[in-house]
Structure formats: C-alpha cells, structure tokens
mmCIF file of C-alpha atoms and ligand atoms in Angstrom:
data_model
loop_
_atom_site.group_PDB
_atom_site.id
_atom_site.type_symbol
_atom_site.label_atom_id
_atom_site.label_comp_id
_atom_site.label_asym_id
_atom_site.label_seq_id
_atom_site.Cartn_x
_atom_site.Cartn_y
_atom_site.Cartn_z
ATOM 1 C CA MET I 1 157.424 94.699 -50.369
ATOM 2 C CA SER I 2 154.923 94.393 -47.535
ATOM 3 C CA TYR I 3 154.064 91.003 -46.113
ATOM 4 C CA ASN I 4 151.312 92.390 -43.954
ATOM 5 C CA VAL I 5 147.699 92.978 -44.797
ATOM 6 C CA ASN I 6 146.839 96.169 -46.706
ATOM 7 C CA GLU I 7 143.890 98.411 -45.863
ATOM 8 C CA LYS I 8 141.685 96.500 -48.293
ATOM 9 C CA GLY I 9 142.364 93.234 -46.508
ATOM 10 C CA TYR I 10 144.815 91.710 -49.001
ATOM 11 C CA TYR I 11 148.220 90.110 -48.791
ATOM 12 C CA GLY I 12 149.355 90.589 -52.385
ATOM 13 C CA GLU I 13 146.577 88.946 -54.405
ATOM 14 C CA PHE I 14 145.314 86.869 -51.457
ATOM 15 C CA GLY I 15 142.753 87.627 -48.770
ATOM 16 C CA GLY I 16 139.737 89.902 -49.075
ATOM 17 C CA ALA I 17 136.203 89.100 -47.976
ATOM 18 C CA TYR I 18 134.246 86.820 -50.311
ATOM 19 C CA ILE I 19 131.053 86.404 -48.379
ATOM 20 C CA PRO I 20 127.339 86.083 -48.999
ATOM 21 C CA GLU I 21 125.661 89.469 -48.989
ATOM 22 C CA MET I 22 123.667 88.543 -45.895
ATOM 23 C CA LEU I 23 126.878 88.222 -43.909
ATOM 24 C CA TYR I 24 128.119 91.630 -44.920
ATOM 25 C CA PRO I 25 126.797 93.601 -41.901
ATOM 26 C CA ASN I 26 128.463 91.229 -39.398
ATOM 27 C CA VAL I 27 131.844 91.217 -41.103
ATOM 28 C CA GLU I 28 131.699 94.952 -41.780
ATOM 29 C CA GLU I 29 130.980 95.740 -38.122
ATOM 30 C CA LEU I 30 134.032 93.713 -37.152
ATOM 31 C CA ARG I 31 136.189 95.299 -39.843
ATOM 32 C CA GLN I 32 135.303 98.803 -38.722
ATOM 33 C CA GLN I 33 135.816 98.059 -35.031
ATOM 34 C CA TYR I 34 138.637 95.558 -34.550
ATOM 35 C CA LEU I 35 141.620 97.898 -34.749
ATOM 36 C CA LYS I 36 139.945 100.536 -32.609
ATOM 37 C CA ILE I 37 138.841 98.061 -29.930
ATOM 38 C CA THR I 38 142.137 96.208 -29.715
ATOM 39 C CA ALA I 39 144.036 99.497 -29.337
ATOM 40 C CA GLU I 40 141.969 100.662 -26.336
ATOM 41 C CA PRO I 41 144.036 100.711 -23.121
ATOM 42 C CA ASP I 42 141.469 98.737 -21.096
ATOM 43 C CA PHE I 43 141.318 96.068 -23.813
ATOM 44 C CA ILE I 44 145.104 95.758 -23.852
ATOM 45 C CA LYS I 45 145.189 95.618 -20.067
ATOM 46 C CA GLU I 46 142.609 92.826 -19.832
ATOM 47 C CA PHE I 47 144.151 90.845 -22.715
ATOM 48 C CA ASP I 48 147.643 91.048 -21.207
ATOM 49 C CA GLN I 49 146.367 90.165 -17.740
ATOM 50 C CA LEU I 50 144.520 87.076 -18.975
ATOM 51 C CA LEU I 51 147.468 85.934 -21.070
ATOM 52 C CA LYS I 52 149.604 86.171 -17.963
ATOM 53 C CA ASP I 53 147.360 84.816 -15.201
ATOM 54 C CA TYR I 54 145.038 82.502 -17.125
ATOM 55 C CA VAL I 55 147.088 81.236 -20.069
ATOM 56 C CA GLY I 56 150.388 81.286 -18.176
ATOM 57 C CA ARG I 57 152.389 83.563 -20.469
ATOM 58 C CA PRO I 58 155.070 84.339 -21.286
ATOM 59 C CA SER I 59 155.659 80.825 -22.568
ATOM 60 C CA PRO I 60 159.314 79.839 -22.111
ATOM 61 C CA LEU I 61 161.855 80.005 -24.904
ATOM 62 C CA TYR I 62 163.739 76.810 -24.166
ATOM 63 C CA PHE I 63 167.236 76.037 -25.425
ATOM 64 C CA ALA I 64 167.038 72.378 -26.506
ATOM 65 C CA LYS I 65 170.575 71.284 -25.761
ATOM 66 C CA ARG I 66 170.481 67.626 -26.767
ATOM 67 C CA LEU I 67 168.444 68.308 -29.891
ATOM 68 C CA SER I 68 170.930 71.059 -30.797
ATOM 69 C CA GLU I 69 173.873 68.680 -30.357
ATOM 70 C CA LYS I 70 172.248 66.105 -32.590
ATOM 71 C CA TYR I 71 171.568 68.551 -35.439
ATOM 72 C CA GLU I 72 174.706 70.663 -34.887
ATOM 73 C CA THR I 73 172.916 73.992 -34.663
ATOM 74 C CA LYS I 74 171.381 76.120 -31.896
ATOM 75 C CA ILE I 75 167.736 75.181 -31.441
ATOM 76 C CA TYR I 76 165.264 77.007 -29.252
ATOM 77 C CA LEU I 77 161.708 75.789 -28.713
ATOM 78 C CA LYS I 78 158.928 78.317 -28.143
ATOM 79 C CA ARG I 79 156.833 76.450 -25.606
ATOM 80 C CA GLU I 80 153.223 77.129 -26.634
ATOM 81 C CA ASP I 81 152.570 73.573 -25.441
ATOM 82 C CA LEU I 82 152.737 74.879 -21.872
ATOM 83 C CA ASN I 83 149.761 77.222 -22.327
ATOM 84 C CA HIS I 84 146.475 76.523 -20.568
ATOM 85 C CA THR I 85 144.527 74.053 -22.765
ATOM 86 C CA GLY I 86 147.788 72.841 -24.287
ATOM 87 C CA ALA I 87 148.371 74.895 -27.419
ATOM 88 C CA HIS I 88 148.564 78.348 -28.980
ATOM 89 C CA LYS I 89 144.854 78.452 -29.898
ATOM 90 C CA ILE I 90 143.879 80.021 -26.581
ATOM 91 C CA ASN I 91 145.775 83.255 -27.447
ATOM 92 C CA ASN I 92 143.298 83.870 -30.240
ATOM 93 C CA THR I 93 140.111 82.828 -28.449
ATOM 94 C CA ILE I 94 140.909 85.116 -25.495
ATOM 95 C CA GLY I 95 141.443 88.028 -27.875
ATOM 96 C CA GLN I 96 138.275 87.370 -29.831
ATOM 97 C CA ILE I 97 136.027 86.907 -26.820
ATOM 98 C CA LEU I 98 137.193 90.252 -25.481
ATOM 99 C CA VAL I 99 136.346 91.835 -28.842
ATOM 100 C CA ALA I 100 132.939 90.121 -28.741
ATOM 101 C CA LYS I 101 132.256 91.535 -25.282
ATOM 102 C CA LYS I 102 133.207 95.038 -26.432
ATOM 103 C CA LEU I 103 130.781 94.661 -29.338
ATOM 104 C CA GLY I 104 128.056 93.718 -26.849
ATOM 105 C CA LYS I 105 127.657 90.150 -28.147
ATOM 106 C CA LYS I 106 125.932 87.600 -25.939
ATOM 107 C CA ARG I 107 126.357 84.437 -27.941
ATOM 108 C CA ILE I 108 129.477 82.797 -29.386
ATOM 109 C CA ILE I 109 129.598 80.335 -32.259
ATOM 110 C CA ALA I 110 132.547 78.418 -33.661
ATOM 111 C CA GLU I 111 133.308 75.552 -35.977
ATOM 112 C CA THR I 112 135.792 72.855 -35.191
ATOM 113 C CA GLY I 113 137.348 69.889 -36.963
ATOM 114 C CA ALA I 114 139.536 68.017 -34.541
ATOM 115 C CA GLY I 115 137.890 69.811 -31.646
ATOM 116 C CA GLN I 116 140.924 71.765 -30.444
ATOM 117 C CA HIS I 117 139.509 75.137 -31.460
ATOM 118 C CA GLY I 118 136.115 74.110 -30.088
ATOM 119 C CA VAL I 119 137.701 73.402 -26.713
ATOM 120 C CA ALA I 120 139.633 76.697 -26.738
ATOM 121 C CA THR I 121 136.395 78.540 -27.556
ATOM 122 C CA ALA I 122 134.317 76.687 -24.954
ATOM 123 C CA THR I 123 137.025 77.509 -22.409
ATOM 124 C CA VAL I 124 136.875 81.271 -22.912
ATOM 125 C CA CYS I 125 133.066 81.222 -23.032
ATOM 126 C CA ALA I 126 133.049 79.574 -19.614
ATOM 127 C CA LEU I 127 135.565 82.163 -18.452
ATOM 128 C CA MET I 128 133.329 85.018 -19.584
ATOM 129 C CA GLY I 129 129.937 83.420 -18.941
ATOM 130 C CA LEU I 130 128.791 83.605 -22.575
ATOM 131 C CA GLU I 131 126.644 81.070 -24.399
ATOM 132 C CA CYS I 132 128.733 78.816 -26.653
ATOM 133 C CA ILE I 133 127.619 76.788 -29.667
ATOM 134 C CA VAL I 134 130.187 74.712 -31.523
ATOM 135 C CA TYR I 135 129.423 73.209 -34.926
ATOM 136 C CA MET I 136 131.214 69.996 -35.702
ATOM 137 C CA GLY I 137 130.865 67.457 -38.504
ATOM 138 C CA GLU I 138 129.037 64.303 -37.434
ATOM 139 C CA ILE I 139 132.033 62.186 -38.474
ATOM 140 C CA ASP I 140 134.399 64.367 -36.451
ATOM 141 C CA ILE I 141 132.126 64.092 -33.406
ATOM 142 C CA GLU I 142 132.579 60.316 -33.569
ATOM 143 C CA ARG I 143 136.334 60.546 -34.171
ATOM 144 C CA GLN I 144 137.079 63.136 -31.503
ATOM 145 C CA ALA I 145 135.049 61.963 -28.530
ATOM 146 C CA PRO I 146 137.392 63.282 -25.789
ATOM 147 C CA ASN I 147 137.252 66.835 -27.163
ATOM 148 C CA VAL I 148 133.466 66.624 -27.490
ATOM 149 C CA ALA I 149 133.341 65.610 -23.824
ATOM 150 C CA ARG I 150 135.625 68.520 -22.881
ATOM 151 C CA MET I 151 133.414 71.027 -24.682
ATOM 152 C CA LYS I 152 130.332 69.653 -22.962
ATOM 153 C CA MET I 153 131.989 69.797 -19.537
ATOM 154 C CA LEU I 154 132.876 73.422 -20.252
ATOM 155 C CA GLY I 155 129.197 74.147 -20.873
ATOM 156 C CA ALA I 156 129.161 74.394 -24.670
ATOM 157 C CA SER I 157 126.548 72.797 -26.871
ATOM 158 C CA VAL I 158 128.027 70.792 -29.711
ATOM 159 C CA ARG I 159 125.814 70.728 -32.797
ATOM 160 C CA PRO I 160 126.457 68.120 -35.487
ATOM 161 C CA ALA I 161 126.805 69.130 -39.134
ATOM 162 C CA LEU I 162 124.902 66.441 -41.014
ATOM 163 C CA SER I 163 125.416 67.530 -44.625
ATOM 164 C CA GLY I 164 128.141 66.795 -47.190
ATOM 165 C CA SER I 165 131.161 64.875 -45.972
ATOM 166 C CA ARG I 166 130.120 65.720 -42.363
ATOM 167 C CA THR I 167 133.540 67.155 -41.539
ATOM 168 C CA LEU I 168 135.106 70.587 -41.028
ATOM 169 C CA LYS I 169 133.890 72.388 -44.144
ATOM 170 C CA ASP I 170 130.318 71.335 -43.431
ATOM 171 C CA ALA I 171 130.649 72.571 -39.852
ATOM 172 C CA THR I 172 131.915 75.877 -41.262
ATOM 173 C CA ASN I 173 128.844 76.136 -43.488
ATOM 174 C CA GLU I 174 126.579 75.560 -40.490
ATOM 175 C CA ALA I 175 128.375 78.219 -38.456
ATOM 176 C CA ILE I 176 128.048 80.730 -41.305
ATOM 177 C CA ARG I 177 124.337 79.925 -41.618
ATOM 178 C CA ASP I 178 123.904 80.486 -37.888
ATOM 179 C CA TRP I 179 125.700 83.838 -38.089
ATOM 180 C CA ILE I 180 123.498 84.996 -40.951
ATOM 181 C CA ASN I 181 120.442 84.131 -38.858
ATOM 182 C CA ASN I 182 121.799 85.823 -35.722
ATOM 183 C CA PRO I 183 123.519 88.965 -36.962
ATOM 184 C CA VAL I 184 123.030 91.173 -33.909
ATOM 185 C CA ASP I 185 123.881 89.256 -30.744
ATOM 186 C CA THR I 186 126.377 86.665 -32.034
ATOM 187 C CA HIS I 187 130.134 86.652 -32.641
ATOM 188 C CA TYR I 188 131.755 83.942 -34.749
ATOM 189 C CA ILE I 189 135.189 82.944 -33.407
ATOM 190 C CA ILE I 190 137.287 81.640 -36.305
ATOM 191 C CA GLY I 191 140.154 79.474 -35.121
ATOM 192 C CA SER I 192 142.977 80.113 -37.570
ATOM 193 C CA ALA I 193 144.476 82.876 -39.716
ATOM 194 C CA ILE I 194 141.809 82.326 -42.344
ATOM 195 C CA GLY I 195 138.301 83.573 -43.115
ATOM 196 C CA PRO I 196 137.139 86.872 -44.607
ATOM 197 C CA HIS I 197 139.057 90.043 -43.769
ATOM 198 C CA PRO I 198 139.530 91.122 -40.960
ATOM 199 C CA TYR I 199 139.839 87.620 -39.460
ATOM 200 C CA PRO I 200 143.274 86.646 -40.801
ATOM 201 C CA ASP I 201 144.765 89.910 -39.573
ATOM 202 C CA MET I 202 142.891 89.900 -36.264
ATOM 203 C CA VAL I 203 143.932 86.318 -35.482
ATOM 204 C CA THR I 204 147.521 87.068 -36.546
ATOM 205 C CA ARG I 205 147.682 90.061 -34.223
ATOM 206 C CA PHE I 206 146.455 88.020 -31.252
ATOM 207 C CA GLN I 207 148.965 85.264 -32.030
ATOM 208 C CA SER I 208 151.774 87.770 -32.613
ATOM 209 C CA ILE I 209 152.440 87.638 -28.879
ATOM 210 C CA ILE I 210 154.512 84.557 -29.807
ATOM 211 C CA SER I 211 157.104 86.496 -31.843
ATOM 212 C CA GLU I 212 156.882 89.509 -29.539
ATOM 213 C CA GLU I 213 158.060 87.298 -26.677
ATOM 214 C CA ILE I 214 160.669 85.514 -28.813
ATOM 215 C CA LYS I 215 162.337 88.876 -29.488
ATOM 216 C CA TRP I 216 162.945 89.862 -25.870
ATOM 217 C CA GLN I 217 163.613 86.303 -24.759
ATOM 218 C CA LEU I 218 166.270 85.885 -27.427
ATOM 219 C CA GLN I 219 167.758 89.257 -26.491
ATOM 220 C CA GLU I 220 168.173 87.910 -22.946
ATOM 221 C CA LYS I 221 169.668 84.589 -24.052
ATOM 222 C CA GLU I 222 171.675 85.470 -27.166
ATOM 223 C CA GLY I 223 172.115 89.218 -26.943
ATOM 224 C CA ARG I 224 170.131 89.757 -30.143
ATOM 225 C CA GLU I 225 166.450 89.971 -30.980
ATOM 226 C CA ASN I 226 166.526 88.240 -34.337
ATOM 227 C CA PRO I 227 167.121 84.527 -34.784
ATOM 228 C CA ASP I 228 168.528 83.254 -38.073
ATOM 229 C CA PHE I 229 165.422 81.146 -38.682
ATOM 230 C CA VAL I 230 161.904 80.801 -37.348
ATOM 231 C CA VAL I 231 160.055 77.556 -38.031
ATOM 232 C CA ALA I 232 156.377 76.684 -37.590
ATOM 233 C CA CYS I 233 153.856 74.144 -38.852
ATOM 234 C CA ILE I 234 150.892 75.306 -40.905
ATOM 235 C CA GLY I 235 147.326 74.096 -40.829
ATOM 236 C CA GLY I 236 145.328 77.257 -41.479
ATOM 237 C CA GLY I 237 148.392 79.138 -40.323
ATOM 238 C CA SER I 238 147.753 80.845 -36.986
ATOM 239 C CA ASN I 239 150.703 79.617 -34.913
ATOM 240 C CA ALA I 240 152.936 80.257 -37.921
ATOM 241 C CA ALA I 241 151.520 83.758 -38.459
ATOM 242 C CA GLY I 242 152.157 84.564 -34.794
ATOM 243 C CA THR I 243 155.674 83.128 -34.879
ATOM 244 C CA PHE I 244 156.598 84.983 -38.083
ATOM 245 C CA TYR I 245 154.810 88.299 -37.487
ATOM 246 C CA HIS I 246 157.556 90.452 -35.972
ATOM 247 C CA PHE I 247 160.163 88.992 -38.327
ATOM 248 C CA LEU I 248 158.319 89.431 -41.630
ATOM 249 C CA ASP I 249 160.188 92.614 -42.499
ATOM 250 C CA GLN I 250 163.543 91.525 -41.043
ATOM 251 C CA ASP I 251 165.269 90.218 -44.159
ATOM 252 C CA GLN I 252 168.045 88.545 -42.181
ATOM 253 C CA VAL I 253 165.514 86.224 -40.497
ATOM 254 C CA GLY I 254 164.725 83.155 -42.579
ATOM 255 C CA ILE I 255 161.106 82.021 -42.414
ATOM 256 C CA ILE I 256 160.313 78.322 -42.680
ATOM 257 C CA ALA I 257 156.772 76.983 -42.970
ATOM 258 C CA VAL I 258 156.043 73.282 -42.673
ATOM 259 C CA GLU I 259 152.981 71.629 -44.146
ATOM 260 C CA ALA I 260 151.668 68.113 -43.810
ATOM 261 C CA ALA I 261 152.518 65.899 -46.786
ATOM 262 C CA GLY I 262 150.431 63.063 -45.327
ATOM 263 C CA LYS I 263 151.392 59.856 -47.123
ATOM 264 C CA GLY I 264 153.428 61.904 -49.663
ATOM 265 C CA VAL I 265 152.806 65.097 -51.635
ATOM 266 C CA ASN I 266 151.649 63.211 -54.728
ATOM 267 C CA SER I 267 150.019 60.258 -52.999
ATOM 268 C CA GLY I 268 146.496 61.640 -53.159
ATOM 269 C CA HIS I 269 146.526 61.655 -49.340
ATOM 270 C CA SER I 270 148.109 64.957 -48.431
ATOM 271 C CA ALA I 271 147.530 68.449 -47.075
ATOM 272 C CA ALA I 272 150.502 70.145 -48.779
ATOM 273 C CA THR I 273 148.582 73.187 -49.966
ATOM 274 C CA SER I 274 151.540 75.301 -51.100
ATOM 275 C CA LYS I 275 152.559 72.507 -53.494
ATOM 276 C CA LEU I 276 149.140 71.223 -54.574
ATOM 277 C CA GLY I 277 146.911 74.258 -54.101
ATOM 278 C CA LYS I 278 145.555 76.569 -56.762
ATOM 279 C CA VAL I 279 144.052 80.005 -56.268
ATOM 280 C CA GLY I 280 140.463 79.793 -55.150
ATOM 281 C CA ILE I 281 138.032 80.856 -52.470
ATOM 282 C CA ILE I 282 137.578 79.028 -49.202
ATOM 283 C CA HIS I 283 136.085 80.144 -45.917
ATOM 284 C CA GLY I 284 135.476 83.645 -47.296
ATOM 285 C CA CYS I 285 138.953 84.473 -48.556
ATOM 286 C CA LYS I 286 140.984 84.154 -51.729
ATOM 287 C CA THR I 287 143.935 81.900 -51.150
ATOM 288 C CA LEU I 288 145.645 78.693 -52.193
ATOM 289 C CA LEU I 289 143.514 75.618 -51.761
ATOM 290 C CA MET I 290 143.456 72.031 -52.893
ATOM 291 C CA GLN I 291 140.738 71.564 -55.470
ATOM 292 C CA THR I 292 139.671 69.509 -58.439
ATOM 293 C CA PRO I 293 140.060 71.023 -61.953
ATOM 294 C CA ASP I 294 136.451 72.209 -61.763
ATOM 295 C CA GLY I 295 137.002 73.913 -58.417
ATOM 296 C CA GLN I 296 135.574 71.433 -55.895
ATOM 297 C CA ILE I 297 137.539 71.381 -52.650
ATOM 298 C CA THR I 298 139.415 68.088 -52.288
ATOM 299 C CA GLU I 299 139.502 66.277 -48.943
ATOM 300 C CA PRO I 300 142.882 66.802 -47.341
ATOM 301 C CA TYR I 301 144.661 64.127 -45.377
ATOM 302 C CA SER I 302 147.231 64.204 -42.571
ATOM 303 C CA ILE I 303 147.818 61.984 -39.556
ATOM 304 C CA SER I 304 147.638 65.226 -37.611
ATOM 305 C CA ALA I 305 144.079 66.459 -37.227
ATOM 306 C CA GLY I 306 145.151 70.095 -36.865
ATOM 307 C CA LEU I 307 146.996 70.175 -40.208
ATOM 308 C CA ASP I 308 144.261 68.379 -42.093
ATOM 309 C CA TYR I 309 142.938 71.503 -43.845
ATOM 310 C CA PRO I 310 142.526 71.986 -47.620
ATOM 311 C CA GLY I 311 143.600 75.644 -47.661
ATOM 312 C CA VAL I 312 146.168 77.908 -46.093
ATOM 313 C CA GLY I 313 145.759 81.408 -44.665
ATOM 314 C CA PRO I 314 146.204 84.269 -47.173
ATOM 315 C CA MET I 315 149.348 85.584 -45.456
ATOM 316 C CA HIS I 316 151.039 82.248 -46.067
ATOM 317 C CA ALA I 317 149.816 81.975 -49.649
ATOM 318 C CA HIS I 318 151.560 85.307 -50.208
ATOM 319 C CA LEU I 319 154.711 84.231 -48.365
ATOM 320 C CA ALA I 320 154.833 81.137 -50.577
ATOM 321 C CA GLN I 321 154.186 83.010 -53.808
ATOM 322 C CA THR I 322 156.763 85.735 -53.130
ATOM 323 C CA GLY I 323 159.358 83.276 -51.862
ATOM 324 C CA ARG I 324 159.705 85.169 -48.547
ATOM 325 C CA ALA I 325 159.176 81.852 -46.741
ATOM 326 C CA GLU I 326 160.652 78.445 -47.512
ATOM 327 C CA PHE I 327 157.936 75.788 -47.537
ATOM 328 C CA TYR I 328 158.568 72.175 -46.604
ATOM 329 C CA SER I 329 156.159 69.252 -46.739
ATOM 330 C CA VAL I 330 156.662 66.558 -44.130
ATOM 331 C CA THR I 331 155.133 63.093 -44.292
ATOM 332 C CA ASP I 332 153.257 61.362 -41.488
ATOM 333 C CA ASP I 333 156.186 58.996 -40.981
ATOM 334 C CA ASP I 334 158.828 61.720 -40.737
ATOM 335 C CA ALA I 335 156.687 63.746 -38.348
ATOM 336 C CA MET I 336 156.019 60.764 -36.091
ATOM 337 C CA GLU I 337 159.745 59.920 -35.925
ATOM 338 C CA SER I 338 160.617 63.507 -35.070
ATOM 339 C CA GLY I 339 157.945 63.581 -32.375
ATOM 340 C CA LEU I 340 159.372 60.484 -30.747
ATOM 341 C CA GLU I 341 162.858 61.897 -31.052
ATOM 342 C CA LEU I 342 161.854 65.019 -29.094
ATOM 343 C CA CYS I 343 160.370 62.810 -26.373
ATOM 344 C CA GLN I 344 163.617 60.915 -25.992
ATOM 345 C CA LEU I 345 166.101 63.768 -26.425
ATOM 346 C CA GLU I 346 164.310 66.444 -24.417
ATOM 347 C CA GLY I 347 161.567 64.815 -22.346
ATOM 348 C CA ILE I 348 158.830 66.730 -24.168
ATOM 349 C CA ILE I 349 155.901 64.962 -25.860
ATOM 350 C CA PRO I 350 154.817 67.266 -28.708
ATOM 351 C CA ALA I 351 151.509 67.542 -30.535
ATOM 352 C CA ILE I 352 151.780 65.758 -33.885
ATOM 353 C CA GLU I 353 151.260 69.120 -35.617
ATOM 354 C CA SER I 354 154.363 70.452 -33.872
ATOM 355 C CA SER I 355 156.259 67.262 -34.751
ATOM 356 C CA HIS I 356 155.938 68.334 -38.383
ATOM 357 C CA ALA I 357 157.834 71.548 -37.622
ATOM 358 C CA LEU I 358 160.531 69.547 -35.835
ATOM 359 C CA ALA I 359 160.945 67.243 -38.837
ATOM 360 C CA VAL I 360 162.432 70.117 -40.827
ATOM 361 C CA LEU I 361 165.670 69.406 -38.952
ATOM 362 C CA LYS I 362 165.997 66.200 -40.977
ATOM 363 C CA GLU I 363 165.251 67.935 -44.273
ATOM 364 C CA ARG I 364 167.377 71.030 -44.070
ATOM 365 C CA LYS I 365 170.914 71.625 -42.886
ATOM 366 C CA PHE I 366 171.589 74.571 -40.569
ATOM 367 C CA LYS I 367 174.981 76.065 -39.690
ATOM 368 C CA PRO I 368 176.467 75.454 -36.225
ATOM 369 C CA THR I 369 176.220 79.187 -35.479
ATOM 370 C CA ASP I 370 172.599 79.490 -36.638
ATOM 371 C CA VAL I 371 169.949 80.268 -34.038
ATOM 372 C CA VAL I 372 166.809 78.381 -35.034
ATOM 373 C CA VAL I 373 163.543 79.025 -33.166
ATOM 374 C CA ILE I 374 160.898 76.348 -33.629
ATOM 375 C CA CYS I 375 157.341 76.952 -32.452
ATOM 376 C CA LEU I 376 156.209 73.998 -30.379
ATOM 377 C CA SER I 377 152.548 74.791 -31.002
ATOM 378 C CA GLY I 378 151.029 72.202 -28.673
ATOM 379 C CA ARG I 379 151.509 69.238 -26.402
ATOM 380 C CA GLY I 380 150.952 65.622 -27.299
ATOM 381 C CA ASP I 381 148.426 64.479 -24.681
ATOM 382 C CA LYS I 382 145.579 64.783 -27.183
ATOM 383 C CA ASP I 383 147.521 62.620 -29.657
ATOM 384 C CA LEU I 384 148.403 59.775 -27.361
ATOM 385 C CA ASN I 385 146.110 57.287 -29.079
ATOM 386 C CA THR I 386 147.628 58.107 -32.464
ATOM 387 C CA TYR I 387 151.141 57.677 -31.064
ATOM 388 C CA ILE I 388 150.080 54.386 -29.432
ATOM 389 C CA ASP I 389 148.642 52.995 -32.667
ATOM 390 C CA TYR I 390 151.546 54.195 -34.789
ATOM 391 C CA PHE I 391 154.379 52.935 -32.596
ATOM 392 C CA LYS I 392 152.410 49.934 -31.253
ATOM 393 C CA LEU I 393 153.190 51.106 -27.712
HETATM 394 C C1 PLP V 1 145.261 73.614 -34.467
HETATM 395 C C2 PLP V 1 146.693 73.333 -34.276
HETATM 396 C C3 PLP V 1 147.639 73.630 -35.275
HETATM 397 C C4 PLP V 1 147.267 74.147 -36.642
HETATM 398 O O1 PLP V 1 146.616 75.364 -36.649
HETATM 399 P P1 PLP V 1 147.306 76.697 -37.154
HETATM 400 O O2 PLP V 1 146.195 77.659 -37.233
HETATM 401 O O3 PLP V 1 147.942 76.408 -38.468
HETATM 402 O O4 PLP V 1 148.320 77.078 -36.142
HETATM 403 C C5 PLP V 1 148.982 73.417 -35.004
HETATM 404 N N1 PLP V 1 149.388 72.898 -33.818
HETATM 405 C C6 PLP V 1 148.499 72.600 -32.845
HETATM 406 C C7 PLP V 1 149.019 72.038 -31.564
HETATM 407 C C8 PLP V 1 147.135 72.798 -33.036
HETATM 408 O O5 PLP V 1 146.271 72.486 -32.059
#
C-alpha cells in the first residue's frame, strides 16, 4: 500500500481538489508546475541555503536524558523549536515563497488563525520584498494581539474577516475570495498539509526536511537511520507529515499522531478529528472533519491555538483509516502537565501544541530499547500567557 499522494492527488479516498470553478486556473497552474519547479537545481540550492543560513537548519536531534530516564525508553527531540520564528512553519513558507517567485507572482496572501502561519508568511515576504496580505478572523485579531503586531512590524497588512464566527474558516473564505479576484499575480500560501491538491503534497515535501535530517542524525547517534517510533502532534498535520514522510514505507517504524482532545473527546469541546470526524470537504479537500449530522463544520476547541482545527490533512485521514498510524487524543490538562514536565526535566519550554506530542509518554508504554523521536514543533514563548493563567504562575 502507498501512503503517499497518487498522481490524481489522493491518499486512498482522501484529498483531491474540491474547489469553485473560478479557482481552477490558479490551482491547476500550481499543480502543473510544483514538481518541476521544486526539482530545478537553482530552486534546491536557494531553498537549502535559506534553510541553513536563515532558518538555522539542521535543527538538532537532542537526546533527552532525564526525560528518557523517567519514561524508561530512549527519547530524542527533533528541535524545530530552535528554528527562526520558533516553529516548523517557516520550512513551508520559505518553500512556497520560492515557488511563488518562480511563477512570477508579486503578491502573497494567507489566512491565519492563531497568527503563527501569518507571522511565518509575513517573515518570508519581508525576506523577498513581496506584498503580503493576511486574512484573520476579527475575533482572532483580538485574541492574538502580539502576532498581529509582529505581522504589522514585518510589513504585512492584516485584514479582518467579519463574517460568520469571525475565526479561521472565515479568514480562509476571504483568502479564497481574494485569490479568485487576483488569479494572475497572487500566490496563496496555505499553512498546513491541507487544502486542494497539490497543497498537501507540496507542504509535506517542504516539511519532509524534518525526517530527512532525523535519518542521518540518528545514523550518527545510534548507528541506524530508523527509529522505532516517530511522534508528532497534529493540527492540520504539517509538522507530522514532515516528521513521518521518510518513514511512511518503513514498516518497522511505528507512527504516532497526537490530536488535541481539549476538555475530553466526548465533552463537546475537542479537536480530536480522527475520533469525531466524518468524511467531508473542508478547505478544498476531502478528508475527515468534525461536522454536524447535516454537514455543518463544528467549532473545534483546544487550549492550543495551533491544534484548534476542525479537520485533518488528507494524508493523516488515510493513515488513520488504514491503521498505519496510531492516533492518540490528549486533553488540555495532560498536555499542560507534560509541557511543564519538559521545562523541569530538560530546561526546554515547549509550545503547547508540542506538549500534546510529549503527553503520549504518559499514555503509551515504550520498551527500554526503543528509540522514540518526538517532534518538538515549536517553542513556548508565544504560549506564556496561557501557561501563566493555567498554572497561576
Ligand atoms: C501551527 C503549529 C502546529 C500545528 O500545525 P501542523 O500543521 O499540524 O503542524 C503545531 N505546533 C506548532 C508549534 C505550531 O505553531
């Protein structure tokens, strides 16, 4: 069985491009060009150079000694938190802005919920001197003031989405409307392994640098390329897709995906899509998403803004359906405890998203000889206020 995208843009029954007809030319141009462009030697050279000198790659693969002692297994952390801008998202925005330049685009649009993808997009637009417009729900603009300020400092204009629930899905609608109106000069940078084909595959390929590095780093440290398990949290699924990519077809590598259970899978305040989702269409692709019986998208909930998404990328829907990956759902409380534990055992303050991945250590027993690689997708600076409120610091 293949766990990668097929030539039609599907992972099993999931994926594809379910888009309004007026968007077809934009998406089709990208579909025809993305593999060709990203295989060109000068593209590869510039991408690699920027990942090295601007992002700071390779990110370390760190053996977490005290955490390993506590859980009686060998734990390595893939330190995406040390990247410029503090998370893995920059790997994707660098790749996409280089594609946009090759396509001759002058204007970049993006949507953002918590603002992390907006900041990563505004960053690369400043780097390349391209105009940047970020759509953001009006409610999110109020909730995420520091990221709005960052985007503005980086030269982006932040446009409020005023319709519907005034959150991420409304911002997405605005971005799509903009793209329809500006088909020639504009590229839409999607921030996770979601969207119409070719986005999930394109984003996955840019993030696959994570597992590419894990392989040679583990060879250096353990004398073998394959760990026994790779673990990552899933919002839309980009850090997970990048962490899993080079291990998808290695049967001996266990794949573990961690979703946000919020206040509990069945509490009505959750983002555990693999458990609660049904097949439907969101953001231009067929995948699992949380919806009412008549197909309305339900508002997800997680204490972590980056996991607060009602769907999951099509690759992960397929990994869940086929059983290739084990899926865990971690509550707010368990994630917060695991985040604090990492602070005190290793001196690393993780993003709350990443704390969800860490919490799997409490849920699942590993053998002492197992090598477990956990993607530490981001750092916790952005979450300090949430940590302060939660722990009454
Ligand atoms: C955005 C974000 C996530 C979730 O996004 P994915 O596309 O699922 O990776 C996870 N961790 C951090 C630190 C983030 O900023």
